[in-house]
CSV table of C-alpha atoms in Angstrom, one decimal:
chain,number,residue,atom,x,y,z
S,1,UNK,CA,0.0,0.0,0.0
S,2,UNK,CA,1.9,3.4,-0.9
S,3,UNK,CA,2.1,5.8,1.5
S,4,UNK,CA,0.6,9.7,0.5
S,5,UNK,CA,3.3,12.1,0.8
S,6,UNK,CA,2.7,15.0,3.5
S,7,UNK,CA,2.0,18.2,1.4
S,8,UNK,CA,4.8,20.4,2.9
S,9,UNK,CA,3.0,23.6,3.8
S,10,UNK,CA,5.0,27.2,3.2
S,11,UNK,CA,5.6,29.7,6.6
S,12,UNK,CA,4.5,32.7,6.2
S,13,UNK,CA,4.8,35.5,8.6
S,14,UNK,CA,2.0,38.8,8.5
S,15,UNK,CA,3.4,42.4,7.7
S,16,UNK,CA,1.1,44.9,8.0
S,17,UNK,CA,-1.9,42.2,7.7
S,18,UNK,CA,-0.3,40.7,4.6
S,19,UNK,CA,1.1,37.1,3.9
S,20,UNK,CA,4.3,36.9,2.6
S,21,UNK,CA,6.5,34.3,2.0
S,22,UNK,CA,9.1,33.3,4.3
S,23,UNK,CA,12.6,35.0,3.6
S,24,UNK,CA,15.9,32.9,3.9
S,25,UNK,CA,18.0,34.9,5.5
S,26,UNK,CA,21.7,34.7,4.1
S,27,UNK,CA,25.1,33.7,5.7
S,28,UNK,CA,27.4,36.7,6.8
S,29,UNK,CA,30.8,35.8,4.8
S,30,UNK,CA,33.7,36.5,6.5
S,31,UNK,CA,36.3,39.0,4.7
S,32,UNK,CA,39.4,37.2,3.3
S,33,UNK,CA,42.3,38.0,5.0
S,34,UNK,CA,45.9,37.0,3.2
S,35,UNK,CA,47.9,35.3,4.7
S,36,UNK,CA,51.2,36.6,5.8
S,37,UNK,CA,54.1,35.6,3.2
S,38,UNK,CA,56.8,34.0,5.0
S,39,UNK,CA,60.1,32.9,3.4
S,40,UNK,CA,60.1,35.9,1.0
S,41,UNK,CA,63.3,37.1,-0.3
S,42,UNK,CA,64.4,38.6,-3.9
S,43,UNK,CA,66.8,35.8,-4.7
S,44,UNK,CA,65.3,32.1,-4.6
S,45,UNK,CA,68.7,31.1,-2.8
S,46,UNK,CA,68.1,33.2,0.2
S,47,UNK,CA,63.7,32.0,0.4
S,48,UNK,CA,64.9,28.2,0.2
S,49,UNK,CA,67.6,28.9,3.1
S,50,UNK,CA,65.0,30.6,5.0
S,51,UNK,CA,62.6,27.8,4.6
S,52,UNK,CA,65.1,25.3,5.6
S,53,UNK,CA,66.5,26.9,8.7
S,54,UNK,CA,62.9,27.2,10.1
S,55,UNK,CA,62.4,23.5,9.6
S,56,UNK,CA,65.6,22.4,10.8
S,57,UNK,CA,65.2,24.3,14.2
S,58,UNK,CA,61.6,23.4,14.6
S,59,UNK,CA,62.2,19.8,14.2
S,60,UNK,CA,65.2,19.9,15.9
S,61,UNK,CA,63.1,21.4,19.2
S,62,UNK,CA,61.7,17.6,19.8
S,63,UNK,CA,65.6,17.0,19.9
S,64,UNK,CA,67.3,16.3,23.1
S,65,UNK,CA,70.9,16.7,23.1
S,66,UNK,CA,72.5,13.7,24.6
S,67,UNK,CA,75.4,14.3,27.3
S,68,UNK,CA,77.9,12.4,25.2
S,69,UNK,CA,78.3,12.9,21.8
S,70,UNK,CA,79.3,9.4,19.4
S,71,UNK,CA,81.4,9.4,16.4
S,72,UNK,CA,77.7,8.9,14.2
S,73,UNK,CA,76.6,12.4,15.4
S,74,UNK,CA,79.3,14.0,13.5
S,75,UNK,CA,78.6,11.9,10.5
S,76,UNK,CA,74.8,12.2,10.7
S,77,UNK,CA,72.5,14.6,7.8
S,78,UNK,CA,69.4,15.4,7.4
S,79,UNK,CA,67.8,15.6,4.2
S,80,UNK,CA,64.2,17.4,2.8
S,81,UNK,CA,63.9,17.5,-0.7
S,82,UNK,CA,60.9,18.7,-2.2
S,83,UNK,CA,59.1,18.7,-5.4
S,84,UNK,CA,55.9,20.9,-6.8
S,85,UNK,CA,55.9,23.4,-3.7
S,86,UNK,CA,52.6,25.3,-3.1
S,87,UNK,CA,54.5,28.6,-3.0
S,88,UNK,CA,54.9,31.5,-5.7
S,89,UNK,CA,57.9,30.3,-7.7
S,90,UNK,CA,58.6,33.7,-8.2
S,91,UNK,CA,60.2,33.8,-4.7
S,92,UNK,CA,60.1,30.6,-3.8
S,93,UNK,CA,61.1,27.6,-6.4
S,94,UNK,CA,58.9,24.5,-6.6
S,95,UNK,CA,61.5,21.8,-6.5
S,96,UNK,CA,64.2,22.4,-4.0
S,97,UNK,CA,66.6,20.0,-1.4
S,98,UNK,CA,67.7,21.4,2.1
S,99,UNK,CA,70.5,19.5,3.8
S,100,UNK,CA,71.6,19.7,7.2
S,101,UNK,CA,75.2,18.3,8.5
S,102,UNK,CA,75.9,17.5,11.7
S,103,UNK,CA,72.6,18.6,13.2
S,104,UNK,CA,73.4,17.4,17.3
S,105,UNK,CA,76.4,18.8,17.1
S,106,UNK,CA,75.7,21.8,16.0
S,107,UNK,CA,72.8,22.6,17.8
S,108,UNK,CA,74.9,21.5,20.8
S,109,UNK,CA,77.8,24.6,20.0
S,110,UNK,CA,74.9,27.1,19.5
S,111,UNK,CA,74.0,26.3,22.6
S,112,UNK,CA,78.1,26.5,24.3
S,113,UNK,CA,78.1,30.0,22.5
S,114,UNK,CA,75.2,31.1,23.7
S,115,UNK,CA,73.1,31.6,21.2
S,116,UNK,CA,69.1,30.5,21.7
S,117,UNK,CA,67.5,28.5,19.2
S,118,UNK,CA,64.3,31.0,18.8
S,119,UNK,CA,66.7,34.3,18.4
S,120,UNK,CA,68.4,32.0,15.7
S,121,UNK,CA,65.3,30.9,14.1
S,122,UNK,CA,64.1,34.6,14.0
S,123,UNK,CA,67.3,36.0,12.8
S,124,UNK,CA,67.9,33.8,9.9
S,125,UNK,CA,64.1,33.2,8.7
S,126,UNK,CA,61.7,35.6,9.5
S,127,UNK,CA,63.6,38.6,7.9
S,128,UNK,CA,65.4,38.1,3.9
S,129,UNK,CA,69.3,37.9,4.6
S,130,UNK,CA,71.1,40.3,2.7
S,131,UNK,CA,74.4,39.7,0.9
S,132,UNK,CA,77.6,41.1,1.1
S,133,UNK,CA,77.4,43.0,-2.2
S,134,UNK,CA,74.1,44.2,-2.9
S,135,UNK,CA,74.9,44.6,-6.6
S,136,UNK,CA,74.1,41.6,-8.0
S,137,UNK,CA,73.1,38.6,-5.7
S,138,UNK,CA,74.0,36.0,-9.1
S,139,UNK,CA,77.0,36.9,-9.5
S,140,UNK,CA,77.7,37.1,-5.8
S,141,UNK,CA,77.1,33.4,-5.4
S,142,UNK,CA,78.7,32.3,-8.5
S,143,UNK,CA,82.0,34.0,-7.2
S,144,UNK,CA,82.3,31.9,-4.6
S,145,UNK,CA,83.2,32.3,-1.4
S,146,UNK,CA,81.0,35.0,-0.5
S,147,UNK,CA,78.8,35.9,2.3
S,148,UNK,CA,75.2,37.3,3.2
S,149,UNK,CA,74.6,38.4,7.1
S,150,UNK,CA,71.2,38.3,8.9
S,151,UNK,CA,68.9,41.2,9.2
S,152,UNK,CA,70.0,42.0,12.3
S,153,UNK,CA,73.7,41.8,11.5
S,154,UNK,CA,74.4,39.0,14.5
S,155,UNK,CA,75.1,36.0,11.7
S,156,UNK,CA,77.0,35.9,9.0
S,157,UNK,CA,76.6,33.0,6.2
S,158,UNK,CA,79.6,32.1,4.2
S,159,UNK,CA,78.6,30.1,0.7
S,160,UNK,CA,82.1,27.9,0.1
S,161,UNK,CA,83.1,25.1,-1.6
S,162,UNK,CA,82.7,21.2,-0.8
S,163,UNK,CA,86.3,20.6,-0.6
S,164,UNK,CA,86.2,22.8,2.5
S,165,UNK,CA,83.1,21.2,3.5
S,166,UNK,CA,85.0,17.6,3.5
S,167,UNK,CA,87.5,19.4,5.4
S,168,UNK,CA,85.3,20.8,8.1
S,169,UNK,CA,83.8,17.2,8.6
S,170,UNK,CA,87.5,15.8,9.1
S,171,UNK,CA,88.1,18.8,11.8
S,172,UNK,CA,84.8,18.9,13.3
S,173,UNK,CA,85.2,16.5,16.0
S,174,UNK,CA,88.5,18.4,17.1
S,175,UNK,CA,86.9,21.4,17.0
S,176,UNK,CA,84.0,20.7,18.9
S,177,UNK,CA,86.7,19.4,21.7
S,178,UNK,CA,88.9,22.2,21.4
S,179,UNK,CA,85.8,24.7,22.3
S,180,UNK,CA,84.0,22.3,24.8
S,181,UNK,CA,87.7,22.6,26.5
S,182,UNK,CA,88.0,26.3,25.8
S,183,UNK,CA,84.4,26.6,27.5
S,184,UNK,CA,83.6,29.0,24.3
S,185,UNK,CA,86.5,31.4,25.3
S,186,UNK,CA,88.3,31.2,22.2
S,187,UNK,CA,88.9,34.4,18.8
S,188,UNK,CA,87.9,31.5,16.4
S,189,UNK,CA,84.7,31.5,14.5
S,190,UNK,CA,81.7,30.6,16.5
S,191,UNK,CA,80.2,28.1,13.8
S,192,UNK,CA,76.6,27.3,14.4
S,193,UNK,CA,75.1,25.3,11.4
S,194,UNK,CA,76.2,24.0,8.1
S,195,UNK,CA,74.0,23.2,5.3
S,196,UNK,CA,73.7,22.3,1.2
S,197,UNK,CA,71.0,23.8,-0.8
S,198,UNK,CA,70.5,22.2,-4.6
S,199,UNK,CA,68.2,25.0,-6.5
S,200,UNK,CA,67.6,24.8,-10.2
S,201,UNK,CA,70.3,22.3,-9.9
S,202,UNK,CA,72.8,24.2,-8.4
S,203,UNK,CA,74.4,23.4,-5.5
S,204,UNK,CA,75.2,25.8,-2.6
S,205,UNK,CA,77.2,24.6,0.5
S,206,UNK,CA,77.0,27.3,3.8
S,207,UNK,CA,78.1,27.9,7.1
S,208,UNK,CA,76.4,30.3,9.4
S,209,UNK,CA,78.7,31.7,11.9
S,210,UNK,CA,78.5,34.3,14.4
S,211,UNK,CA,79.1,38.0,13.2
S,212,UNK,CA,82.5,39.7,14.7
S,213,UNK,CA,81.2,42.9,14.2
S,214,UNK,CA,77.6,42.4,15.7
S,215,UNK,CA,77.4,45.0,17.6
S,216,UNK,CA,75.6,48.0,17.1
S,217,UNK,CA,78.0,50.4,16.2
S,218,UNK,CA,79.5,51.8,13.2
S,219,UNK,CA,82.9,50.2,12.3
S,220,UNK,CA,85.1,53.2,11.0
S,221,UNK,CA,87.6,51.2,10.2
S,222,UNK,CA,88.2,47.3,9.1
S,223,UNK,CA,91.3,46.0,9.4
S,224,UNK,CA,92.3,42.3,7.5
S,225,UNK,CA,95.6,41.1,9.0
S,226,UNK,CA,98.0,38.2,8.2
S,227,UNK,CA,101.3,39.3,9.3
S,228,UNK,CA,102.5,39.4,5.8
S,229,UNK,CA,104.0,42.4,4.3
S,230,UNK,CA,103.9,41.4,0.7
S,231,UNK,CA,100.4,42.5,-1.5
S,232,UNK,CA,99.3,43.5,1.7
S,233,UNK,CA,97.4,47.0,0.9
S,234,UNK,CA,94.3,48.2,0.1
S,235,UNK,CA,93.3,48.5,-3.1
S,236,UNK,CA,90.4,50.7,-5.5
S,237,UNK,CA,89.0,47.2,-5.5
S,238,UNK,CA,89.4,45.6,-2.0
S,239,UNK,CA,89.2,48.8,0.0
S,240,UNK,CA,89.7,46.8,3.0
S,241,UNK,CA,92.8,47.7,5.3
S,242,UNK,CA,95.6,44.9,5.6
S,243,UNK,CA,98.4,44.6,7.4
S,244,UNK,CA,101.1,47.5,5.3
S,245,UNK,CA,98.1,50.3,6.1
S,246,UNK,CA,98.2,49.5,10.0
S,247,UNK,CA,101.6,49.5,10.0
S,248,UNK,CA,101.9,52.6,8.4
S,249,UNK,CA,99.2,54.5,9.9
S,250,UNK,CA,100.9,53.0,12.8
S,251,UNK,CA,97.8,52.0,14.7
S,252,UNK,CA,97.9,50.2,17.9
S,253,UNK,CA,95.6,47.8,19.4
S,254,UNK,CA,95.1,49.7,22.8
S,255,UNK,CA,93.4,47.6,25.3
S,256,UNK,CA,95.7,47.4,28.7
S,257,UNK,CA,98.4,45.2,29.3
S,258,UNK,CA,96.0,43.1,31.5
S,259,UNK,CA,93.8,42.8,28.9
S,260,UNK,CA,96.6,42.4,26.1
S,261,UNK,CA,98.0,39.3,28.0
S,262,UNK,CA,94.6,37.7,27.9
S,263,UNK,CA,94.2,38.0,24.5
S,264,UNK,CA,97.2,37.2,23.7
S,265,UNK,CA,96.5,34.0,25.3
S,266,UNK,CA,93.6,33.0,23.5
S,267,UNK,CA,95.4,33.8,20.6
S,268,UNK,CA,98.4,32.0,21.1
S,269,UNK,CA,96.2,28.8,22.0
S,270,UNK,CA,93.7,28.9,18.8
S,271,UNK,CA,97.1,29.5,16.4
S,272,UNK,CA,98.7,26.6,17.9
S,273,UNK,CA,95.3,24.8,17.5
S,274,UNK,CA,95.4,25.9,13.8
S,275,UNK,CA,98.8,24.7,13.7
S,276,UNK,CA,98.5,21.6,14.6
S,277,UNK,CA,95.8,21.2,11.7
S,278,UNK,CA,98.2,22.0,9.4
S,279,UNK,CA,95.6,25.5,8.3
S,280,UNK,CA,97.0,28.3,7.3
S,281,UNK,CA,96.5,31.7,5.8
S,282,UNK,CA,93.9,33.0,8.0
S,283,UNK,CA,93.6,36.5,9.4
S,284,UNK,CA,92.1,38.7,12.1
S,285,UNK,CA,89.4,40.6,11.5
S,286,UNK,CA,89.7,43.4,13.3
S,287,UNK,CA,87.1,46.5,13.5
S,288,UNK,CA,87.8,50.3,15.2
S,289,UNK,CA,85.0,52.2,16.3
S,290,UNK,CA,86.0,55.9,17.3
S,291,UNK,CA,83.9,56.4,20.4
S,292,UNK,CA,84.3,60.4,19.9
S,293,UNK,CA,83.5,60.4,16.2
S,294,UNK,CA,80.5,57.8,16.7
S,295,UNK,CA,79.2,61.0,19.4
S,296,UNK,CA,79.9,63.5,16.6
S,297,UNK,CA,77.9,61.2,14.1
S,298,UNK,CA,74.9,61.2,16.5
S,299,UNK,CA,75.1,64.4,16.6
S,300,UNK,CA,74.5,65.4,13.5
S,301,UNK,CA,72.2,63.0,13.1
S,302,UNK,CA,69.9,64.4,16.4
S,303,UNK,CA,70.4,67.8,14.8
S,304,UNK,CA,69.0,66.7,11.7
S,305,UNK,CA,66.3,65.0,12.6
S,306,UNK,CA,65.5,67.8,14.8
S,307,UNK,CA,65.5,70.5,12.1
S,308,UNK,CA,62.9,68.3,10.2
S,309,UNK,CA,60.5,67.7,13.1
S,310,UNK,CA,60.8,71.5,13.9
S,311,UNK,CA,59.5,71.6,10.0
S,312,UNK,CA,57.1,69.3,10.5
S,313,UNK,CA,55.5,71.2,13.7
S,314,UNK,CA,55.1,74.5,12.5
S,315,UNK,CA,53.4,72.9,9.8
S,316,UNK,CA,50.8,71.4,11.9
S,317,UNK,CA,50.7,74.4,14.4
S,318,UNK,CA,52.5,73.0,17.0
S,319,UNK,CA,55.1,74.5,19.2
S,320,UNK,CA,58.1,72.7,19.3
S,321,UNK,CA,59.5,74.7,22.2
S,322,UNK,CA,56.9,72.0,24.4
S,323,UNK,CA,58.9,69.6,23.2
S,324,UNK,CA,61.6,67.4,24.5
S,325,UNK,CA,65.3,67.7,23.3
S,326,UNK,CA,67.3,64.6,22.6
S,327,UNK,CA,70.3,65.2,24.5
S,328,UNK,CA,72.9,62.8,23.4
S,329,UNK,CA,74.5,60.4,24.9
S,330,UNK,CA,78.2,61.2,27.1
S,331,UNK,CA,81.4,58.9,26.7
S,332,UNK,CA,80.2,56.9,29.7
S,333,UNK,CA,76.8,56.5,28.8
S,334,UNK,CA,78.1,54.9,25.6
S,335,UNK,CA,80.5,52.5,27.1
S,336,UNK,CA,77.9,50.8,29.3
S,337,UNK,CA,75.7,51.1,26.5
S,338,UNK,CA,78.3,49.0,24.3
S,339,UNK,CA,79.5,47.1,27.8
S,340,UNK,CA,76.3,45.2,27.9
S,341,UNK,CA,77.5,43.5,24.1
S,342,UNK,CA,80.5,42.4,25.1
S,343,UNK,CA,80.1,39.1,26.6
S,344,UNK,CA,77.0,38.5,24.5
S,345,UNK,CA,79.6,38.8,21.5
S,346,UNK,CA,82.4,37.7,22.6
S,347,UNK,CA,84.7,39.6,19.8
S,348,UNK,CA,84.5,43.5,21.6
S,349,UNK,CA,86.5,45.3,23.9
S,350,UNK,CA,87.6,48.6,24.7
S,351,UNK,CA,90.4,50.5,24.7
S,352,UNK,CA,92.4,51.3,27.7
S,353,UNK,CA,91.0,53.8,30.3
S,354,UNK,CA,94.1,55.6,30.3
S,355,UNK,CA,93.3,56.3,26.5
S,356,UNK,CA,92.5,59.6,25.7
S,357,UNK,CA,91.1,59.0,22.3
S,358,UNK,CA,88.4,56.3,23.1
S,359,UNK,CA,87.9,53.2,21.0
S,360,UNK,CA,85.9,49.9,20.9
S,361,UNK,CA,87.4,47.0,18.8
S,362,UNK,CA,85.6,44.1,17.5
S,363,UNK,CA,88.1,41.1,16.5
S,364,UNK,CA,88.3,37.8,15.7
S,365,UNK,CA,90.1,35.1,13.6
S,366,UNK,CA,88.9,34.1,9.8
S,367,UNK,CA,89.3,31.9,7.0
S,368,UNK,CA,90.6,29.1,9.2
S,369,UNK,CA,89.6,26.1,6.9
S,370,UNK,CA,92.7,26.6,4.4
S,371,UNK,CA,95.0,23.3,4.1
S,372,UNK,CA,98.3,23.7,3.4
S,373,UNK,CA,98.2,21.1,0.3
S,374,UNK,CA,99.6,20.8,-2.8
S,375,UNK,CA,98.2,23.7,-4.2
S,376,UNK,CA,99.4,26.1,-1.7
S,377,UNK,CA,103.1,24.5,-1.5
S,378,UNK,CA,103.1,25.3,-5.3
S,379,UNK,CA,101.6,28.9,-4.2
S,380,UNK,CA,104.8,29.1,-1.6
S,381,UNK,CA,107.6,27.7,-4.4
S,382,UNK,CA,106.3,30.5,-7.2
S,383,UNK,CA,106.2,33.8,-4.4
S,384,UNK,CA,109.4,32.7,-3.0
S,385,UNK,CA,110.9,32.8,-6.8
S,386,UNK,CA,109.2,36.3,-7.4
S,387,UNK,CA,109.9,38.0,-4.6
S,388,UNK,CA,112.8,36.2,-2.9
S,389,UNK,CA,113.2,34.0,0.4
S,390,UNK,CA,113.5,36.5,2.6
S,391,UNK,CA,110.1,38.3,1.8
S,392,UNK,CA,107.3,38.0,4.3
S,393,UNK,CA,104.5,36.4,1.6
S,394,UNK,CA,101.4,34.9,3.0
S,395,UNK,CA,101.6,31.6,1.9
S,396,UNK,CA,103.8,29.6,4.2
S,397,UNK,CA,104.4,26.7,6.0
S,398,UNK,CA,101.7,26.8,8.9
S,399,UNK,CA,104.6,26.5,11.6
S,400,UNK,CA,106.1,29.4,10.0
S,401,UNK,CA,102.9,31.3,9.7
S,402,UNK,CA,101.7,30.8,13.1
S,403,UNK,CA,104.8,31.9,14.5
S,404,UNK,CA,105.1,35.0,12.2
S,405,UNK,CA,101.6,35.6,12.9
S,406,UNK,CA,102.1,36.0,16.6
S,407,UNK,CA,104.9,38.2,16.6
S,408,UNK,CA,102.7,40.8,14.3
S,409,UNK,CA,100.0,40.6,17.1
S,410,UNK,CA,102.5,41.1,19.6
S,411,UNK,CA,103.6,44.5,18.4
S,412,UNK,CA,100.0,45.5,17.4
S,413,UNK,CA,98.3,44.7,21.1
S,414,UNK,CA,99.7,47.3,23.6
């Protein structure tokens, strides 16, 4: 027997006495909101680092560090490669691989050098690196041996070769020791990660380090010293200082005798370190802020920006007598300004107090993964022949480097 279907009656609600039908009422649609763009940068290179480093640290967060290292922690990698990413390959390529070395270990000398896995998540991936030259970032990379810092200036990323990458795996273990033992007090490079990028089948090996000149002060001078005397000038197109302009300008390294034997120390120990490694050719990397001319800059700079808010006042009607002047900062109020850096940086001191003519100097060694191989012992045969066996070149036997190297230090710390 087949059931009659109920007749489904229409609502109907009265307006003024008259039926009408019943009005849906519609949905309220939220507005569209887009989504913040993260992993942005102008070069591909620099949005696929950014993308890895985030996902290195975040997965590394479920990552205890165990209290003894083994041999297969500083063999270990991790690998992400990815294919048909869901990101604008404007900025950010589709196909991509991100490779971590080492990750333990390194997380484990971030954290003996003080430096917190958020501020170096932040650092490195929520704001685009920039590179060393701003010119051309393609040419930067194909180069070699270049670098590009963090936003905020505290990392610096060197893109290098694999042969120096092999060679950093064979010294890693010693070097991880050799700062366990030095409990961080030590002028080498703070390294804190090493990775490979492959984009657009290219590959890209890095090495994040911690900046020498992080703080926040302007550098009026940059000093790149060996100890050689031979090709060792600035030039139109490497205007940085080297060893012939210090001498010559005959700058000192003012910090104090206590201080000078401390340093001296550290020195002494990494060198012999390096020695011992058979590396050579490295340099300090030294940096002179002027204390009085840095005032004089701020200055200027208060001035200025003082003229154009006058400007801006009258033009709204304001008086800008009401207002507060900036007074800037005294000599002392700028050393414990720049004290509070100093052991979060570990590169920066200060001239002697008995210095009329204040300074702060930001230093540390560099370039410390050159072998003396084959290629360098030819190097050494061909300068001697040029210039003689007396001359001071840079390429040398690392005995004879290290010790040379020393004695310049010697002279220039007082």
């Amino acid at each position: 027997m087949l059931k009659k279907k109920k007749k489904s009656k229409k609502k109907t609600f009265v307006r003024n006495g008259d039926d009408m039908p019943e009005v849906k009422k519609q949905k309220k649609r939220k507005a569209f909101k887009m989504k913040k763009k993260v992993f942005r940068a102008s070069d591909p290179l620099l949005s696929v680092f950014m993308w890895g480093v985030h996902q290195s640290v975040e997965q590394l967060t479920h990552c205890t560090i165990p209290p003894l290292l083994l041999d297969t922690d500083f063999k270990a990698s991790s690998k992400i490669s990815i294919d048909n990413y869901n990101f604008n390959s404007d900025n950010m390529v589709s196909k991509f691989k991100f490779k971590e070395y080492c990750p333990l270990v390194f997380k484990n000398l971030r954290e003996r050098f003080g430096v917190k896995e958020a501020l170096f998540n932040q650092a490195l991936s929520s704001c685009e690196p920039y590179f060393e030259n701003q010119g051309d970032a393609v040419k930067e990379k194909e180069r070699g041996h270049k670098y590009f810092f963090s936003k905020d200036n505290k990392f610096v990323v060197k893109i290098f070769h694999s042969e120096e990458v092999e060679f950093m795996h064979s010294i890693l273990n010693l070097y991880y020791n050799y700062a366990v033992e030095k409990g961080g007090e030590t002028l080498l490079p703070q390294y804190l990660a090493m990775y490979k990028i492959t984009v657009a089948g290219m590959e890209y090996h890095m090495i994040v380090m911690k900046n020498v000149f992080a703080v926040n002060l302007k550098i009026h001078k940059k000093y790149d010293l060996k100890g050689s005397k031979v090709d060792r000038a600035a030039t139109d197109k490497d205007p940085t200082l080297k060893d012939c302009d210090f001498l010559n300008g005959e700058m000192k390294i003012r910090v104090g005798e206590e201080k000078r034997k401390q340093i001296l120390s550290m020195l002494e120990s990494d060198v012999q370190f390096l020695s011992q490694l058979k590396i050579m050719d490295y340099s300090l990397l030294l940096g002179v802020h002027n204390v009085a001319k840095g005032l004089e800059e701020e200055r200027e700079l208060n001035d200025y920006n003082d003229e154009n808010s006058s400007s801006d006042d009258l033009l709204d009607g304001e008086d800008s007598n009401n207002k507060d002047s900036d007074v800037p900062m005294d000599i002392e109020e700028e050393d414990d300004e720049v004290e509070d850096q100093i052991y979060e940086n570990g590169y920066t001191y200060f001239s002697d107090e008995s210095v009329d003519d204040k300074e702060v100097y930001c230093f540390g060694l560099i370039d410390v993964l050159t072998k003396y191989n084959a290629t360098k012992r030819a190097a050494h045969t061909a300068k001697t022949m040029k210039h003689g066996s007396g001359a001071e070149i840079s390429t040398v036997r690392p005995e004879s480097y290290s010790k040379r190297f020393m004695e310049f230090m010697s002279n220039a710390f007082v």
